Amino acid sequence: MTDRTLKDRAAIVGVGATPYYRRGRSLPQTPLDLAIKATLAALDDAGLGADDVDGFALYGGAFVDTSLLAQILGIPEVRFTAGLTGGGGGSAGSIGLAAAAVATGMADVVVSVLTLQQAHMRFGASFAPRSKGGAGAYSAPSTPESVFASNSGLMAPGQMFAMLVQRHMHLYGTTRDHLAEVAISTRNNAITRETSLMRDPLTREQYFDARMISEPFGLYDYCMECDGAVAVITTTPERAKDLRHPPVQVMGSAAGGAGRWGQAITWMGMPDEYFTSSGHRPIAKRVYEMAGVGPADVDVALFYDHFTGMVLLQLEDYGFCGIGESGPFVAEGNIRWPEGTLPVNTHGGNLSEAYIIGMTHVKEAVEQLRGTAVNQVPDADIALVTGGPASIPVSALLLHR
Amino acid sequence: MVTRVGVLPSEFVSFVANPATEPFWTAAAEHRLVLPRCTNCDTFRFPPAAFCWVCRRQDVEWVEHDGNGELYSFTVLRHAVIPGLAEALPIVIGVVELPDTNGCRLIGDILGCPPEVVEIGMPVALEWYDVDDGSVPCFRPRA
Ligand SMILES: [Zn+2]
């Protein structure tokens, strides 16, 4: 009987990206153009070509469909195509989906790609009623469920996650200084990278002087609204052996969450015991179990960082500190590169490099484990990548070299 | 000095409903707060849903609640995330937990007090905000 695990049964062999752009500045390219450029770059990085591809494993916000991608790329035969449901919470999990396809023999070379162009929509108010924003600039149609939130003016992800962090502050004494530490340490990592959209240092004074958006989140607690695409190529361990780079092995992946986490930020009815969480606790447990490791084994963590506070809650949910202790944990410098005990978002994250819905985190994990990262963690063996906090699913990926 | 606190402009309010949620808005228009409770296992479900999340049956009764609750969390909206909100800012948006409802939470604007005094745990009372086609729940601090 085969072990029911993904551990060491798939490898990432290629990563590629377009340049990253501020919202709308990727025009006149189309989202499909961006997806294809990133895919071809990732294939080239692997030493493969479009003729080798036979699978696609995407996630909810991919904004591109396999049918058109395969047609335009001239893929000889698509043997597997699937996407995780939900939104950005599936980013890390889409690689797990690709790994599942190659581990079960459904496909050999699987593309995971995310393309994003916000010229005609804005994630910054993504739950605002489409009819009220004008010109289709806001994305969500009202539903019988969503109006229970939007009728109060709660219609933007930043406002919604602010609710979770506000309560965390109330329960545990977390402060905006702790949020600032996430923003500043992440910015420090972006400064050295040519790919980053934010390359100026961020001071504590700038953080606190910036405009408040939705308390307790101010301007620098938010990620950016960006355009761009990132692609990742997953294949079998056998195929991975003689490609361009040393393979990065999948140790484990999980996607989902507790059922009553549910729609999370858009319903606010999550059970009290994990309201002030990232929704990741069940995922953390499963991905560590599959990989056979624990938090002490992780050398670098790439946390989905749409908002500073949600990095804090993931540090707790993945066991790097106790529940409620993430504020003091970051204040001690633990997440800083290179000196911290757990360098976090060494690429500058969604906050300061670019927001491509979490896929830049997968790319960075691969570069860290190849030893080619711009902000290299010495001898990095194991990397953790997360997708979301979001509604179900949130996801995780553990990789090793 | 009391800081002005706004409320969501009425043009943003929507009463999109389905058969499971419609009784809530029908009662709201009459300034009555009603919540769906399973007649089989007495579990409240909110937002209203067609099935009980504990016993999965559809049997339901609508129970009146006085709307007195406790502020579970909140955010103060200071920046117009969409342009039409600019005139109403700041808006304090609260998540209010209702006692004796197995943890049902309503989301509503917190009126009648400056943002600086809003704190988690404070008692609040329901107040209806009337718009053209109905009413939405809001809250005020309760003594
Ligand atoms: Zn029931």
PDB file of C-alpha atoms in Angstrom, chain A residues 122 124-125 128-129 132-133 138 142-145 147-156 158-160 162-168 170 211-216 222 260 265-273 275-276, chain B residues 8 10-18 21 24-25 44-48 53 71-79 81-83 85 91-95 97 102-103 105-109 115 119-121 129 136-137:
ATOM      1  CA  ARG A 122      -9.414  46.991  -6.992  1.00  0.00           C
ATOM      2  CA  GLY A 124      -8.526  47.243  -1.820  1.00  0.00           C
ATOM      3  CA  ALA A 125     -12.331  47.330  -1.726  1.00  0.00           C
ATOM      4  CA  ALA A 128     -17.776  46.696  -2.103  1.00  0.00           C
ATOM      5  CA  PRO A 129     -20.987  46.435  -4.103  1.00  0.00           C
ATOM      6  CA  LYS A 132     -21.863  51.572  -6.105  1.00  0.00           C
ATOM      7  CA  GLY A 133     -18.232  51.951  -7.089  1.00  0.00           C
ATOM      8  CA  TYR A 138     -15.084  47.237  -7.307  1.00  0.00           C
ATOM      9  CA  SER A 142     -24.013  41.812  -3.282  1.00  0.00           C
ATOM     10  CA  THR A 143     -25.228  38.428  -2.054  1.00  0.00           C
ATOM     11  CA  PRO A 144     -27.825  37.494   0.583  1.00  0.00           C
ATOM     12  CA  GLU A 145     -24.916  36.713   2.919  1.00  0.00           C
ATOM     13  CA  VAL A 147     -25.125  42.371   2.831  1.00  0.00           C
ATOM     14  CA  PHE A 148     -25.022  41.499   6.544  1.00  0.00           C
ATOM     15  CA  ALA A 149     -21.480  42.922   6.462  1.00  0.00           C
ATOM     16  CA  SER A 150     -21.582  45.479   3.649  1.00  0.00           C
ATOM     17  CA  ASN A 151     -24.695  47.224   5.039  1.00  0.00           C
ATOM     18  CA  SER A 152     -22.474  48.549   7.807  1.00  0.00           C
ATOM     19  CA  GLY A 153     -19.763  49.740   5.424  1.00  0.00           C
ATOM     20  CA  LEU A 154     -17.627  46.667   5.966  1.00  0.00           C
ATOM     21  CA  MET A 155     -16.560  46.029   2.396  1.00  0.00           C
ATOM     22  CA  ALA A 156     -12.764  45.982   2.210  1.00  0.00           C
ATOM     23  CA  GLY A 158      -8.330  45.636   5.378  1.00  0.00           C
ATOM     24  CA  GLN A 159     -11.334  46.663   7.462  1.00  0.00           C
ATOM     25  CA  MET A 160     -12.273  43.050   8.001  1.00  0.00           C
ATOM     26  CA  ALA A 162      -8.608  44.906  11.303  1.00  0.00           C
ATOM     27  CA  MET A 163     -11.467  43.429  13.360  1.00  0.00           C
ATOM     28  CA  LEU A 164      -9.420  40.301  14.121  1.00  0.00           C
ATOM     29  CA  VAL A 165      -6.303  42.263  15.020  1.00  0.00           C
ATOM     30  CA  GLN A 166      -8.224  44.794  17.130  1.00  0.00           C
ATOM     31  CA  ARG A 167      -9.527  41.949  19.278  1.00  0.00           C
ATOM     32  CA  HIS A 168      -6.056  40.396  19.445  1.00  0.00           C
ATOM     33  CA  HIS A 170      -7.588  43.740  23.390  1.00  0.00           C
ATOM     34  CA  ARG A 211      -2.665  58.117   7.384  1.00  0.00           C
ATOM     35  CA  MET A 212      -4.895  55.790   9.308  1.00  0.00           C
ATOM     36  CA  ILE A 213      -7.109  53.737   7.026  1.00  0.00           C
ATOM     37  CA  SER A 214      -9.129  51.362   9.173  1.00  0.00           C
ATOM     38  CA  GLU A 215      -7.997  51.250  12.799  1.00  0.00           C
ATOM     39  CA  PRO A 216      -5.750  49.677  13.877  1.00  0.00           C
ATOM     40  CA  TYR A 222      -1.457  47.278   3.978  1.00  0.00           C
ATOM     41  CA  ARG A 260     -16.844  27.137  10.957  1.00  0.00           C
ATOM     42  CA  ILE A 265     -13.830  37.874   7.500  1.00  0.00           C
ATOM     43  CA  THR A 266     -17.069  38.357   5.610  1.00  0.00           C
ATOM     44  CA  TRP A 267     -19.272  36.816   8.294  1.00  0.00           C
ATOM     45  CA  MET A 268     -17.351  37.331  11.576  1.00  0.00           C
ATOM     46  CA  GLY A 269     -19.122  34.386  13.196  1.00  0.00           C
ATOM     47  CA  MET A 270     -16.057  32.215  13.710  1.00  0.00           C
ATOM     48  CA  PRO A 271     -15.955  30.444  17.089  1.00  0.00           C
ATOM     49  CA  ASP A 272     -14.441  32.524  19.870  1.00  0.00           C
ATOM     50  CA  GLU A 273     -11.570  30.058  20.414  1.00  0.00           C
ATOM     51  CA  PHE A 275     -11.619  34.245  16.051  1.00  0.00           C
ATOM     52  CA  THR A 276      -8.287  35.991  16.670  1.00  0.00           C
TER      53      THR A 276
ATOM     54  CA  LEU B   8     -22.864  54.320   6.065  1.00  0.00           C
ATOM     55  CA  SER B  10     -27.890  54.866   2.488  1.00  0.00           C
ATOM     56  CA  GLU B  11     -27.064  54.341  -1.175  1.00  0.00           C
ATOM     57  CA  PHE B  12     -24.624  51.607  -0.161  1.00  0.00           C
ATOM     58  CA  VAL B  13     -27.278  49.595   1.625  1.00  0.00           C
ATOM     59  CA  SER B  14     -28.644  46.545  -0.177  1.00  0.00           C
ATOM     60  CA  PHE B  15     -31.461  44.215   0.775  1.00  0.00           C
ATOM     61  CA  VAL B  16     -30.545  41.388  -1.575  1.00  0.00           C
ATOM     62  CA  ALA B  17     -32.155  38.367   0.080  1.00  0.00           C
ATOM     63  CA  ASN B  18     -33.047  34.736  -0.370  1.00  0.00           C
ATOM     64  CA  THR B  21     -32.634  35.676   4.982  1.00  0.00           C
ATOM     65  CA  PHE B  24     -34.748  39.089   8.934  1.00  0.00           C
ATOM     66  CA  TRP B  25     -35.100  42.118   6.658  1.00  0.00           C
ATOM     67  CA  PHE B  44     -29.257  29.848  16.426  1.00  0.00           C
ATOM     68  CA  ARG B  45     -27.752  30.364  12.979  1.00  0.00           C
ATOM     69  CA  PHE B  46     -26.564  33.720  11.696  1.00  0.00           C
ATOM     70  CA  PRO B  47     -26.441  35.045   9.080  1.00  0.00           C
ATOM     71  CA  PRO B  48     -29.703  33.206   8.451  1.00  0.00           C
ATOM     72  CA  TRP B  53     -25.186  23.826  11.161  1.00  0.00           C
ATOM     73  CA  LEU B  71     -19.019  44.940  21.421  1.00  0.00           C
ATOM     74  CA  TYR B  72     -16.878  41.989  20.298  1.00  0.00           C
ATOM     75  CA  SER B  73     -14.581  43.942  17.988  1.00  0.00           C
ATOM     76  CA  PHE B  74     -14.580  47.099  15.880  1.00  0.00           C
ATOM     77  CA  THR B  75     -12.670  49.143  13.359  1.00  0.00           C
ATOM     78  CA  VAL B  76     -12.714  52.898  12.814  1.00  0.00           C
ATOM     79  CA  LEU B  77     -12.867  53.619   9.119  1.00  0.00           C
ATOM     80  CA  ARG B  78     -10.863  56.830   8.562  1.00  0.00           C
ATOM     81  CA  HIS B  79     -10.077  56.580   4.853  1.00  0.00           C
ATOM     82  CA  VAL B  81     -11.871  52.893   0.675  1.00  0.00           C
ATOM     83  CA  ILE B  82     -14.372  53.763  -2.016  1.00  0.00           C
ATOM     84  CA  PRO B  83     -14.932  57.400  -2.935  1.00  0.00           C
ATOM     85  CA  LEU B  85     -17.742  57.100   1.732  1.00  0.00           C
ATOM     86  CA  ILE B  91     -17.420  55.433  10.607  1.00  0.00           C
ATOM     87  CA  VAL B  92     -17.085  53.051  13.534  1.00  0.00           C
ATOM     88  CA  ILE B  93     -18.043  49.553  12.408  1.00  0.00           C
ATOM     89  CA  GLY B  94     -18.710  47.086  15.182  1.00  0.00           C
ATOM     90  CA  VAL B  95     -19.141  43.350  15.557  1.00  0.00           C
ATOM     91  CA  GLU B  97     -22.254  39.587  20.090  1.00  0.00           C
ATOM     92  CA  ASN B 102     -24.968  30.713  21.103  1.00  0.00           C
ATOM     93  CA  GLY B 103     -22.666  33.485  19.932  1.00  0.00           C
ATOM     94  CA  ARG B 105     -22.810  38.317  15.972  1.00  0.00           C
ATOM     95  CA  LEU B 106     -24.328  41.272  14.151  1.00  0.00           C
ATOM     96  CA  ILE B 107     -22.219  43.741  12.204  1.00  0.00           C
ATOM     97  CA  GLY B 108     -23.376  47.346  12.502  1.00  0.00           C
ATOM     98  CA  ASP B 109     -22.212  50.941  12.777  1.00  0.00           C
ATOM     99  CA  PRO B 115     -14.363  56.745  18.177  1.00  0.00           C
ATOM    100  CA  GLU B 119     -13.808  49.757  23.390  1.00  0.00           C
ATOM    101  CA  ILE B 120     -14.251  46.037  23.131  1.00  0.00           C
ATOM    102  CA  GLY B 121     -16.595  44.689  25.770  1.00  0.00           C
ATOM    103  CA  TYR B 129     -31.136  53.062  10.674  1.00  0.00           C
ATOM    104  CA  VAL B 136     -30.396  48.126   8.979  1.00  0.00           C
ATOM    105  CA  PRO B 137     -29.149  47.435  12.491  1.00  0.00           C
TER     106      PRO B 137
END
